[in-house]
Amino acid sequence: MIRSFVKVALFLVVVAAVALGAAHLSDSGEGVRVILMGTEYSLGPLQAAIGLVVGLAVLWLVLKVVGLLIAFLRFLNGDETAISRYFDRNRERKGYRALAEGMLAVASGEGRLALAKATKAQRLLQRPELTNLLAAQAAEVAGDRVKATRAYKKLLEDERTRFVGIRGLMRQKLAEGDTGTALKLAQKAYALKPAHEEVQDTLLKLQAEKGDWKGAREVLSAKRAQGQLPKDVHRRRDAVMALQEAKGVLEDGATVEAREAAIAANKESPDLIPAAVMAARAYIESGSPKNAARVLQKAWEAQPHPDLAAAYAEIAPDETPADRLRRFEKLLSLRPDHEETRLLRAELLIAAEDFPAARRALGDLVTTHPTARVLTIMAAIERGEGAEDAVVRGWLTRALTAPRGPQWCCDKCQNIQAEWTPICDNCGGFDTLSWREPAQAEMPLPHGAEMLPVIVGKPQARPGDSPEADPAQASGAKDEN
């Protein structure tokens, strides 16, 4: 409001000043005489002032026309002028509009339209670092891998876009299944930008698949240093990689290096069962049974596992069953109520031929968790106590269709593997295998009911039994007894 009032006031002051000046010139009576080409012109004061203003305006217009002509001639000569800048701005405006429309087309999945817009933007802008990227992305959306590869290779020529080009080619090779070339490209991209998270993860995955555990551990350490991994996750994954590195060294025949690597892997993650087993065996080979026992006991306390028990038995392979049972007491006392501990104790007692104690050690597992291993141990106990063959076969028949119990299962895809590996054989997940019971543990035997009489056989006839008695029911009755 105040600003508008000031503008109006200034305008009125200027008009009043011009009017007063014109009135003063009219009252002065003095004129101006101009002689032009022999002709005399007499002008009054006001006319002279108006003529001066008009003359100045004409002079300004003439100068502008002359400047425009000079600029036009320079434009024709190729020099930078206002005219060229105008056309450049207009062309740049159209180019950026085409670039924006191309990016929107890529985002919406319109590959052909995006390619057309990328071509137009490239012609108008002359900015290959922008238009080549758009052309590559548009070609990918359109499914034209040849054009995409050509565009990404053009990006390699500029240092500013070199990383983008390598990353694009790497992703293309991954999509084609060419992991060897993709690994080399990932290494180049990592060298350019070591902190790029996607490149780190891709490089880790490819190195793990190839078995380059040393390089993978270096990348993992870099991720930890950059704060992209928690400390506990880094220790676990580094232990897994160290374990695989130890296996690789062992395959090459370097026993000392493999032993040291296995021990280092176990120190990184004591609960990693394969690392504990390999470290224990390394200690056994070096003549340190106490260290081997300590490693296995620590792992057993974290997670009882049959492989740990097998390695514990290797510490003294020539001992008698009774001596082994006494030596294993220290291991069994760590997790006495765990199912694996009860099964191991029962197996040791069976080896020592103490079958009643083995039955007591097994407890109620036959009814609460009848896995194949539990039922097989029960069959061995029955055999040791002198039960009939039909009873033993009955337990073994039930074991055929019983759940397998804990196995190495992938937490990502639920794949089941016989042995632990750092990478899932099915989905390729890294360190996703855990020792647990699968979600679908039941593995029914086809036509199992029809197979029972064949496997179990007919029991011996007892007084009062009818000749048509069902063999499976008879076997079940004996099992209950």
PDB file of C-alpha atoms in Angstrom, residues 117-396:
ATOM      1  CA  LYS A 117      13.294 -38.527 -26.212  1.00  0.00           C
ATOM      2  CA  ALA A 118      16.896 -39.505 -25.447  1.00  0.00           C
ATOM      3  CA  THR A 119      17.834 -39.184 -29.117  1.00  0.00           C
ATOM      4  CA  LYS A 120      16.176 -35.765 -29.310  1.00  0.00           C
ATOM      5  CA  ALA A 121      17.848 -34.572 -26.114  1.00  0.00           C
ATOM      6  CA  GLN A 122      21.220 -35.766 -27.357  1.00  0.00           C
ATOM      7  CA  ARG A 123      20.781 -33.824 -30.596  1.00  0.00           C
ATOM      8  CA  LEU A 124      19.725 -30.617 -28.842  1.00  0.00           C
ATOM      9  CA  LEU A 125      21.864 -30.582 -25.694  1.00  0.00           C
ATOM     10  CA  GLN A 126      25.221 -32.018 -26.753  1.00  0.00           C
ATOM     11  CA  ARG A 127      25.615 -33.301 -23.166  1.00  0.00           C
ATOM     12  CA  PRO A 128      26.652 -36.955 -23.561  1.00  0.00           C
ATOM     13  CA  GLU A 129      27.146 -37.458 -19.810  1.00  0.00           C
ATOM     14  CA  LEU A 130      23.375 -36.933 -19.426  1.00  0.00           C
ATOM     15  CA  THR A 131      21.895 -38.186 -22.648  1.00  0.00           C
ATOM     16  CA  ASN A 132      23.975 -41.382 -22.862  1.00  0.00           C
ATOM     17  CA  LEU A 133      22.783 -42.400 -19.415  1.00  0.00           C
ATOM     18  CA  LEU A 134      19.179 -41.763 -20.403  1.00  0.00           C
ATOM     19  CA  ALA A 135      19.714 -43.680 -23.645  1.00  0.00           C
ATOM     20  CA  ALA A 136      21.152 -46.669 -21.757  1.00  0.00           C
ATOM     21  CA  GLN A 137      18.300 -46.744 -19.259  1.00  0.00           C
ATOM     22  CA  ALA A 138      15.740 -46.336 -22.029  1.00  0.00           C
ATOM     23  CA  ALA A 139      17.290 -49.186 -24.004  1.00  0.00           C
ATOM     24  CA  GLU A 140      17.174 -51.416 -20.916  1.00  0.00           C
ATOM     25  CA  VAL A 141      13.504 -50.629 -20.390  1.00  0.00           C
ATOM     26  CA  ALA A 142      12.828 -51.311 -24.065  1.00  0.00           C
ATOM     27  CA  GLY A 143      14.741 -54.610 -23.865  1.00  0.00           C
ATOM     28  CA  ASP A 144      17.394 -53.551 -26.391  1.00  0.00           C
ATOM     29  CA  ARG A 145      20.587 -54.802 -24.718  1.00  0.00           C
ATOM     30  CA  VAL A 146      22.769 -53.927 -27.709  1.00  0.00           C
ATOM     31  CA  LYS A 147      21.893 -50.231 -27.540  1.00  0.00           C
ATOM     32  CA  ALA A 148      22.204 -50.259 -23.767  1.00  0.00           C
ATOM     33  CA  THR A 149      25.696 -51.766 -23.957  1.00  0.00           C
ATOM     34  CA  ARG A 150      26.722 -49.239 -26.581  1.00  0.00           C
ATOM     35  CA  ALA A 151      25.476 -46.355 -24.425  1.00  0.00           C
ATOM     36  CA  TYR A 152      27.208 -47.637 -21.286  1.00  0.00           C
ATOM     37  CA  LYS A 153      30.476 -48.031 -23.193  1.00  0.00           C
ATOM     38  CA  LYS A 154      30.201 -44.386 -24.272  1.00  0.00           C
ATOM     39  CA  LEU A 155      29.931 -43.442 -20.606  1.00  0.00           C
ATOM     40  CA  LEU A 156      33.325 -45.072 -20.021  1.00  0.00           C
ATOM     41  CA  GLU A 157      34.996 -42.390 -22.146  1.00  0.00           C
ATOM     42  CA  ASP A 158      34.275 -39.633 -19.588  1.00  0.00           C
ATOM     43  CA  GLU A 159      35.857 -39.771 -16.136  1.00  0.00           C
ATOM     44  CA  ARG A 160      32.723 -38.209 -14.634  1.00  0.00           C
ATOM     45  CA  THR A 161      30.525 -41.028 -15.904  1.00  0.00           C
ATOM     46  CA  ARG A 162      33.019 -43.897 -15.902  1.00  0.00           C
ATOM     47  CA  PHE A 163      31.638 -45.431 -12.694  1.00  0.00           C
ATOM     48  CA  VAL A 164      28.066 -45.273 -13.990  1.00  0.00           C
ATOM     49  CA  GLY A 165      29.103 -47.026 -17.190  1.00  0.00           C
ATOM     50  CA  ILE A 166      30.967 -49.805 -15.363  1.00  0.00           C
ATOM     51  CA  ARG A 167      28.068 -50.322 -12.967  1.00  0.00           C
ATOM     52  CA  GLY A 168      25.594 -50.499 -15.843  1.00  0.00           C
ATOM     53  CA  LEU A 169      27.694 -53.052 -17.728  1.00  0.00           C
ATOM     54  CA  MET A 170      28.122 -55.053 -14.517  1.00  0.00           C
ATOM     55  CA  ARG A 171      24.367 -55.269 -14.000  1.00  0.00           C
ATOM     56  CA  GLN A 172      23.914 -56.324 -17.618  1.00  0.00           C
ATOM     57  CA  LYS A 173      26.430 -59.135 -17.264  1.00  0.00           C
ATOM     58  CA  LEU A 174      24.718 -60.281 -14.084  1.00  0.00           C
ATOM     59  CA  ALA A 175      21.400 -60.402 -15.906  1.00  0.00           C
ATOM     60  CA  GLU A 176      23.032 -62.442 -18.679  1.00  0.00           C
ATOM     61  CA  GLY A 177      24.579 -64.851 -16.174  1.00  0.00           C
ATOM     62  CA  ASP A 178      28.157 -63.946 -17.098  1.00  0.00           C
ATOM     63  CA  THR A 179      29.435 -63.844 -13.513  1.00  0.00           C
ATOM     64  CA  GLY A 180      33.100 -63.950 -14.520  1.00  0.00           C
ATOM     65  CA  THR A 181      32.921 -60.663 -16.440  1.00  0.00           C
ATOM     66  CA  ALA A 182      30.572 -59.223 -13.827  1.00  0.00           C
ATOM     67  CA  LEU A 183      33.176 -59.940 -11.123  1.00  0.00           C
ATOM     68  CA  LYS A 184      35.895 -58.062 -13.036  1.00  0.00           C
ATOM     69  CA  LEU A 185      33.555 -55.108 -13.578  1.00  0.00           C
ATOM     70  CA  ALA A 186      32.550 -55.143  -9.911  1.00  0.00           C
ATOM     71  CA  GLN A 187      36.211 -54.993  -8.902  1.00  0.00           C
ATOM     72  CA  LYS A 188      36.751 -51.980 -11.186  1.00  0.00           C
ATOM     73  CA  ALA A 189      33.659 -50.249  -9.847  1.00  0.00           C
ATOM     74  CA  TYR A 190      34.781 -50.954  -6.272  1.00  0.00           C
ATOM     75  CA  ALA A 191      38.185 -49.433  -7.031  1.00  0.00           C
ATOM     76  CA  LEU A 192      36.479 -46.241  -8.219  1.00  0.00           C
ATOM     77  CA  LYS A 193      33.955 -46.010  -5.358  1.00  0.00           C
ATOM     78  CA  PRO A 194      34.852 -48.279  -2.426  1.00  0.00           C
ATOM     79  CA  ALA A 195      32.001 -46.907  -0.294  1.00  0.00           C
ATOM     80  CA  HIS A 196      29.223 -47.732  -2.783  1.00  0.00           C
ATOM     81  CA  GLU A 197      26.973 -50.178  -0.912  1.00  0.00           C
ATOM     82  CA  GLU A 198      25.434 -51.895  -3.946  1.00  0.00           C
ATOM     83  CA  VAL A 199      28.837 -52.502  -5.530  1.00  0.00           C
ATOM     84  CA  GLN A 200      30.161 -53.850  -2.223  1.00  0.00           C
ATOM     85  CA  ASP A 201      27.278 -56.304  -1.864  1.00  0.00           C
ATOM     86  CA  THR A 202      27.553 -57.423  -5.490  1.00  0.00           C
ATOM     87  CA  LEU A 203      31.307 -57.897  -5.225  1.00  0.00           C
ATOM     88  CA  LEU A 204      30.922 -59.853  -1.981  1.00  0.00           C
ATOM     89  CA  LYS A 205      28.338 -62.147  -3.547  1.00  0.00           C
ATOM     90  CA  LEU A 206      30.424 -62.797  -6.662  1.00  0.00           C
ATOM     91  CA  GLN A 207      33.617 -63.373  -4.666  1.00  0.00           C
ATOM     92  CA  ALA A 208      31.799 -65.815  -2.396  1.00  0.00           C
ATOM     93  CA  GLU A 209      30.420 -67.708  -5.373  1.00  0.00           C
ATOM     94  CA  LYS A 210      33.876 -67.912  -6.917  1.00  0.00           C
ATOM     95  CA  GLY A 211      35.547 -68.846  -3.630  1.00  0.00           C
ATOM     96  CA  ASP A 212      37.719 -65.738  -3.347  1.00  0.00           C
ATOM     97  CA  TRP A 213      37.352 -65.612   0.435  1.00  0.00           C
ATOM     98  CA  LYS A 214      40.432 -63.480   0.999  1.00  0.00           C
ATOM     99  CA  GLY A 215      39.101 -60.721  -1.242  1.00  0.00           C
ATOM    100  CA  ALA A 216      35.640 -61.075   0.263  1.00  0.00           C
ATOM    101  CA  ARG A 217      37.033 -60.602   3.765  1.00  0.00           C
ATOM    102  CA  GLU A 218      38.753 -57.389   2.644  1.00  0.00           C
ATOM    103  CA  VAL A 219      35.479 -56.008   1.289  1.00  0.00           C
ATOM    104  CA  LEU A 220      33.695 -57.099   4.469  1.00  0.00           C
ATOM    105  CA  SER A 221      36.267 -55.254   6.580  1.00  0.00           C
ATOM    106  CA  ALA A 222      35.726 -52.152   4.466  1.00  0.00           C
ATOM    107  CA  LYS A 223      31.970 -52.353   5.071  1.00  0.00           C
ATOM    108  CA  ARG A 224      32.605 -52.623   8.801  1.00  0.00           C
ATOM    109  CA  ALA A 225      35.017 -49.650   8.755  1.00  0.00           C
ATOM    110  CA  GLN A 226      32.392 -47.551   6.957  1.00  0.00           C
ATOM    111  CA  GLY A 227      29.757 -48.394   9.559  1.00  0.00           C
ATOM    112  CA  GLN A 228      27.570 -50.450   7.220  1.00  0.00           C
ATOM    113  CA  LEU A 229      27.731 -53.617   9.351  1.00  0.00           C
ATOM    114  CA  PRO A 230      27.187 -54.139  13.087  1.00  0.00           C
ATOM    115  CA  LYS A 231      30.159 -55.551  14.940  1.00  0.00           C
ATOM    116  CA  ASP A 232      28.530 -58.892  15.747  1.00  0.00           C
ATOM    117  CA  VAL A 233      27.371 -59.435  12.160  1.00  0.00           C
ATOM    118  CA  HIS A 234      30.844 -58.626  10.866  1.00  0.00           C
ATOM    119  CA  ARG A 235      32.471 -61.071  13.280  1.00  0.00           C
ATOM    120  CA  ARG A 236      30.092 -63.863  12.295  1.00  0.00           C
ATOM    121  CA  ARG A 237      30.459 -63.353   8.541  1.00  0.00           C
ATOM    122  CA  ASP A 238      34.202 -62.901   8.792  1.00  0.00           C
ATOM    123  CA  ALA A 239      34.388 -66.170  10.711  1.00  0.00           C
ATOM    124  CA  VAL A 240      32.406 -67.942   7.992  1.00  0.00           C
ATOM    125  CA  MET A 241      34.744 -66.589   5.333  1.00  0.00           C
ATOM    126  CA  ALA A 242      37.810 -67.443   7.391  1.00  0.00           C
ATOM    127  CA  LEU A 243      36.497 -70.996   7.717  1.00  0.00           C
ATOM    128  CA  GLN A 244      36.074 -71.321   3.968  1.00  0.00           C
ATOM    129  CA  GLU A 245      39.504 -69.804   3.448  1.00  0.00           C
ATOM    130  CA  ALA A 246      40.898 -72.453   5.789  1.00  0.00           C
ATOM    131  CA  LYS A 247      39.186 -75.191   3.790  1.00  0.00           C
ATOM    132  CA  GLY A 248      40.700 -73.793   0.614  1.00  0.00           C
ATOM    133  CA  VAL A 249      44.163 -73.751   2.129  1.00  0.00           C
ATOM    134  CA  LEU A 250      43.638 -77.299   3.385  1.00  0.00           C
ATOM    135  CA  GLU A 251      42.734 -78.443  -0.116  1.00  0.00           C
ATOM    136  CA  ASP A 252      45.975 -76.910  -1.366  1.00  0.00           C
ATOM    137  CA  GLY A 253      47.888 -79.016   1.112  1.00  0.00           C
ATOM    138  CA  ALA A 254      49.162 -76.230   3.379  1.00  0.00           C
ATOM    139  CA  THR A 255      48.241 -77.870   6.699  1.00  0.00           C
ATOM    140  CA  VAL A 256      49.840 -75.307   9.021  1.00  0.00           C
ATOM    141  CA  GLU A 257      48.121 -72.363   7.332  1.00  0.00           C
ATOM    142  CA  ALA A 258      44.801 -74.211   7.295  1.00  0.00           C
ATOM    143  CA  ARG A 259      45.147 -75.043  10.987  1.00  0.00           C
ATOM    144  CA  GLU A 260      45.836 -71.417  11.899  1.00  0.00           C
ATOM    145  CA  ALA A 261      42.969 -70.168   9.740  1.00  0.00           C
ATOM    146  CA  ALA A 262      40.550 -72.660  11.283  1.00  0.00           C
ATOM    147  CA  ILE A 263      41.564 -71.653  14.792  1.00  0.00           C
ATOM    148  CA  ALA A 264      41.184 -67.975  13.861  1.00  0.00           C
ATOM    149  CA  ALA A 265      37.725 -68.636  12.453  1.00  0.00           C
ATOM    150  CA  ASN A 266      36.696 -70.382  15.663  1.00  0.00           C
ATOM    151  CA  LYS A 267      37.941 -67.464  17.757  1.00  0.00           C
ATOM    152  CA  GLU A 268      35.918 -65.052  15.627  1.00  0.00           C
ATOM    153  CA  SER A 269      32.694 -67.021  16.172  1.00  0.00           C
ATOM    154  CA  PRO A 270      32.878 -69.835  18.767  1.00  0.00           C
ATOM    155  CA  ASP A 271      29.260 -70.853  18.086  1.00  0.00           C
ATOM    156  CA  LEU A 272      29.975 -71.607  14.416  1.00  0.00           C
ATOM    157  CA  ILE A 273      29.837 -75.403  14.497  1.00  0.00           C
ATOM    158  CA  PRO A 274      31.928 -76.172  11.355  1.00  0.00           C
ATOM    159  CA  ALA A 275      34.624 -73.763  12.543  1.00  0.00           C
ATOM    160  CA  ALA A 276      34.715 -75.407  15.975  1.00  0.00           C
ATOM    161  CA  VAL A 277      35.003 -78.870  14.410  1.00  0.00           C
ATOM    162  CA  MET A 278      37.794 -77.815  12.061  1.00  0.00           C
ATOM    163  CA  ALA A 279      39.660 -75.975  14.832  1.00  0.00           C
ATOM    164  CA  ALA A 280      39.364 -78.998  17.130  1.00  0.00           C
ATOM    165  CA  ARG A 281      40.734 -81.304  14.456  1.00  0.00           C
ATOM    166  CA  ALA A 282      43.554 -78.839  13.855  1.00  0.00           C
ATOM    167  CA  TYR A 283      44.424 -78.966  17.555  1.00  0.00           C
ATOM    168  CA  ILE A 284      44.253 -82.768  17.512  1.00  0.00           C
ATOM    169  CA  GLU A 285      46.678 -82.907  14.568  1.00  0.00           C
ATOM    170  CA  SER A 286      49.049 -80.551  16.377  1.00  0.00           C
ATOM    171  CA  GLY A 287      48.958 -82.700  19.522  1.00  0.00           C
ATOM    172  CA  SER A 288      46.825 -80.395  21.692  1.00  0.00           C
ATOM    173  CA  PRO A 289      43.854 -82.518  22.787  1.00  0.00           C
ATOM    174  CA  LYS A 290      43.056 -80.233  25.724  1.00  0.00           C
ATOM    175  CA  ASN A 291      42.622 -77.260  23.413  1.00  0.00           C
ATOM    176  CA  ALA A 292      40.466 -79.376  21.119  1.00  0.00           C
ATOM    177  CA  ALA A 293      38.253 -80.426  24.025  1.00  0.00           C
ATOM    178  CA  ARG A 294      37.966 -76.827  25.225  1.00  0.00           C
ATOM    179  CA  VAL A 295      36.872 -75.616  21.776  1.00  0.00           C
ATOM    180  CA  LEU A 296      34.258 -78.348  21.405  1.00  0.00           C
ATOM    181  CA  GLN A 297      32.897 -77.882  24.912  1.00  0.00           C
ATOM    182  CA  LYS A 298      32.451 -74.173  24.300  1.00  0.00           C
ATOM    183  CA  ALA A 299      30.633 -74.827  21.024  1.00  0.00           C
ATOM    184  CA  TRP A 300      28.496 -77.557  22.630  1.00  0.00           C
ATOM    185  CA  GLU A 301      27.427 -75.145  25.335  1.00  0.00           C
ATOM    186  CA  ALA A 302      26.251 -72.743  22.633  1.00  0.00           C
ATOM    187  CA  GLN A 303      24.610 -75.350  20.335  1.00  0.00           C
ATOM    188  CA  PRO A 304      24.835 -79.134  20.822  1.00  0.00           C
ATOM    189  CA  HIS A 305      25.405 -80.863  17.487  1.00  0.00           C
ATOM    190  CA  PRO A 306      26.304 -84.399  16.318  1.00  0.00           C
ATOM    191  CA  ASP A 307      29.380 -83.145  14.456  1.00  0.00           C
ATOM    192  CA  LEU A 308      30.769 -81.749  17.716  1.00  0.00           C
ATOM    193  CA  ALA A 309      30.289 -85.127  19.387  1.00  0.00           C
ATOM    194  CA  ALA A 310      32.021 -86.888  16.477  1.00  0.00           C
ATOM    195  CA  ALA A 311      35.000 -84.531  16.751  1.00  0.00           C
ATOM    196  CA  TYR A 312      35.047 -85.024  20.538  1.00  0.00           C
ATOM    197  CA  ALA A 313      35.295 -88.766  19.973  1.00  0.00           C
ATOM    198  CA  GLU A 314      38.293 -88.238  17.657  1.00  0.00           C
ATOM    199  CA  ILE A 315      40.311 -86.859  20.570  1.00  0.00           C
ATOM    200  CA  ALA A 316      40.755 -90.429  21.883  1.00  0.00           C
ATOM    201  CA  PRO A 317      39.757 -92.800  19.074  1.00  0.00           C
ATOM    202  CA  ASP A 318      41.079 -96.010  20.687  1.00  0.00           C
ATOM    203  CA  GLU A 319      39.357 -95.773  24.080  1.00  0.00           C
ATOM    204  CA  THR A 320      36.855 -98.366  25.291  1.00  0.00           C
ATOM    205  CA  PRO A 321      33.108 -97.578  25.357  1.00  0.00           C
ATOM    206  CA  ALA A 322      33.192 -97.318  29.140  1.00  0.00           C
ATOM    207  CA  ASP A 323      36.166 -94.928  29.081  1.00  0.00           C
ATOM    208  CA  ARG A 324      34.486 -92.865  26.370  1.00  0.00           C
ATOM    209  CA  LEU A 325      31.318 -92.595  28.425  1.00  0.00           C
ATOM    210  CA  ARG A 326      33.315 -91.299  31.382  1.00  0.00           C
ATOM    211  CA  ARG A 327      35.231 -88.809  29.231  1.00  0.00           C
ATOM    212  CA  PHE A 328      32.050 -87.528  27.603  1.00  0.00           C
ATOM    213  CA  GLU A 329      30.477 -86.739  30.986  1.00  0.00           C
ATOM    214  CA  LYS A 330      32.121 -83.310  31.008  1.00  0.00           C
ATOM    215  CA  LEU A 331      30.589 -82.535  27.620  1.00  0.00           C
ATOM    216  CA  LEU A 332      27.174 -83.987  28.514  1.00  0.00           C
ATOM    217  CA  SER A 333      26.970 -82.005  31.740  1.00  0.00           C
ATOM    218  CA  LEU A 334      27.066 -78.675  29.882  1.00  0.00           C
ATOM    219  CA  ARG A 335      23.525 -79.006  28.448  1.00  0.00           C
ATOM    220  CA  PRO A 336      22.042 -82.026  30.278  1.00  0.00           C
ATOM    221  CA  ASP A 337      18.403 -81.374  29.335  1.00  0.00           C
ATOM    222  CA  HIS A 338      19.005 -80.716  25.650  1.00  0.00           C
ATOM    223  CA  GLU A 339      17.605 -83.329  23.255  1.00  0.00           C
ATOM    224  CA  GLU A 340      20.942 -83.812  21.513  1.00  0.00           C
ATOM    225  CA  THR A 341      22.603 -84.487  24.878  1.00  0.00           C
ATOM    226  CA  ARG A 342      20.008 -87.140  25.747  1.00  0.00           C
ATOM    227  CA  LEU A 343      20.398 -88.829  22.368  1.00  0.00           C
ATOM    228  CA  LEU A 344      24.193 -88.793  22.617  1.00  0.00           C
ATOM    229  CA  ARG A 345      24.080 -90.252  26.122  1.00  0.00           C
ATOM    230  CA  ALA A 346      21.745 -93.013  24.926  1.00  0.00           C
ATOM    231  CA  GLU A 347      24.082 -93.855  22.034  1.00  0.00           C
ATOM    232  CA  LEU A 348      27.100 -94.003  24.365  1.00  0.00           C
ATOM    233  CA  LEU A 349      25.222 -96.268  26.764  1.00  0.00           C
ATOM    234  CA  ILE A 350      24.191 -98.540  23.895  1.00  0.00           C
ATOM    235  CA  ALA A 351      27.864 -98.793  22.881  1.00  0.00           C
ATOM    236  CA  ALA A 352      28.633 -99.697  26.501  1.00  0.00           C
ATOM    237  CA  GLU A 353      25.768-102.276  26.355  1.00  0.00           C
ATOM    238  CA  ASP A 354      23.889-100.648  29.239  1.00  0.00           C
ATOM    239  CA  PHE A 355      20.489-100.811  27.555  1.00  0.00           C
ATOM    240  CA  PRO A 356      18.237-100.022  30.563  1.00  0.00           C
ATOM    241  CA  ALA A 357      20.270 -96.874  31.220  1.00  0.00           C
ATOM    242  CA  ALA A 358      20.024 -95.982  27.534  1.00  0.00           C
ATOM    243  CA  ARG A 359      16.222 -96.314  27.744  1.00  0.00           C
ATOM    244  CA  ARG A 360      16.202 -94.035  30.814  1.00  0.00           C
ATOM    245  CA  ALA A 361      18.427 -91.515  29.035  1.00  0.00           C
ATOM    246  CA  LEU A 362      16.035 -91.453  26.090  1.00  0.00           C
ATOM    247  CA  GLY A 363      13.151 -90.736  28.463  1.00  0.00           C
ATOM    248  CA  ASP A 364       9.887 -89.581  26.896  1.00  0.00           C
ATOM    249  CA  LEU A 365      11.360 -88.540  23.537  1.00  0.00           C
ATOM    250  CA  VAL A 366       9.635 -91.532  21.925  1.00  0.00           C
ATOM    251  CA  THR A 367       6.258 -89.901  22.608  1.00  0.00           C
ATOM    252  CA  THR A 368       7.073 -86.165  22.738  1.00  0.00           C
ATOM    253  CA  HIS A 369       9.422 -85.946  19.740  1.00  0.00           C
ATOM    254  CA  PRO A 370       9.619 -89.251  17.829  1.00  0.00           C
ATOM    255  CA  THR A 371      12.173 -88.434  15.158  1.00  0.00           C
ATOM    256  CA  ALA A 372      13.840 -91.030  12.939  1.00  0.00           C
ATOM    257  CA  ARG A 373      16.940 -90.944  15.118  1.00  0.00           C
ATOM    258  CA  VAL A 374      14.958 -91.409  18.343  1.00  0.00           C
ATOM    259  CA  LEU A 375      13.063 -94.375  16.912  1.00  0.00           C
ATOM    260  CA  THR A 376      16.232 -95.939  15.522  1.00  0.00           C
ATOM    261  CA  ILE A 377      17.921 -95.680  18.933  1.00  0.00           C
ATOM    262  CA  MET A 378      14.822 -97.264  20.464  1.00  0.00           C
ATOM    263  CA  ALA A 379      15.083-100.151  17.994  1.00  0.00           C
ATOM    264  CA  ALA A 380      18.715-100.633  19.022  1.00  0.00           C
ATOM    265  CA  ILE A 381      17.701-100.688  22.686  1.00  0.00           C
ATOM    266  CA  GLU A 382      14.992-103.267  21.970  1.00  0.00           C
ATOM    267  CA  ARG A 383      17.511-105.359  20.060  1.00  0.00           C
ATOM    268  CA  GLY A 384      20.002-105.114  22.908  1.00  0.00           C
ATOM    269  CA  GLU A 385      17.410-106.177  25.457  1.00  0.00           C
ATOM    270  CA  GLY A 386      16.540-109.242  23.375  1.00  0.00           C
ATOM    271  CA  ALA A 387      13.149-108.172  21.969  1.00  0.00           C
ATOM    272  CA  GLU A 388      11.636-110.107  19.073  1.00  0.00           C
ATOM    273  CA  ASP A 389      12.550-109.170  15.501  1.00  0.00           C
ATOM    274  CA  ALA A 390       9.000-107.989  14.818  1.00  0.00           C
ATOM    275  CA  VAL A 391       9.280-105.428  17.606  1.00  0.00           C
ATOM    276  CA  VAL A 392      12.620-104.160  16.313  1.00  0.00           C
ATOM    277  CA  ARG A 393      11.287-103.966  12.763  1.00  0.00           C
ATOM    278  CA  GLY A 394       8.234-102.111  14.079  1.00  0.00           C
ATOM    279  CA  TRP A 395      10.419 -99.347  15.499  1.00  0.00           C
ATOM    280  CA  LEU A 396      12.460 -99.189  12.302  1.00  0.00           C
TER     281      LEU A 396
END
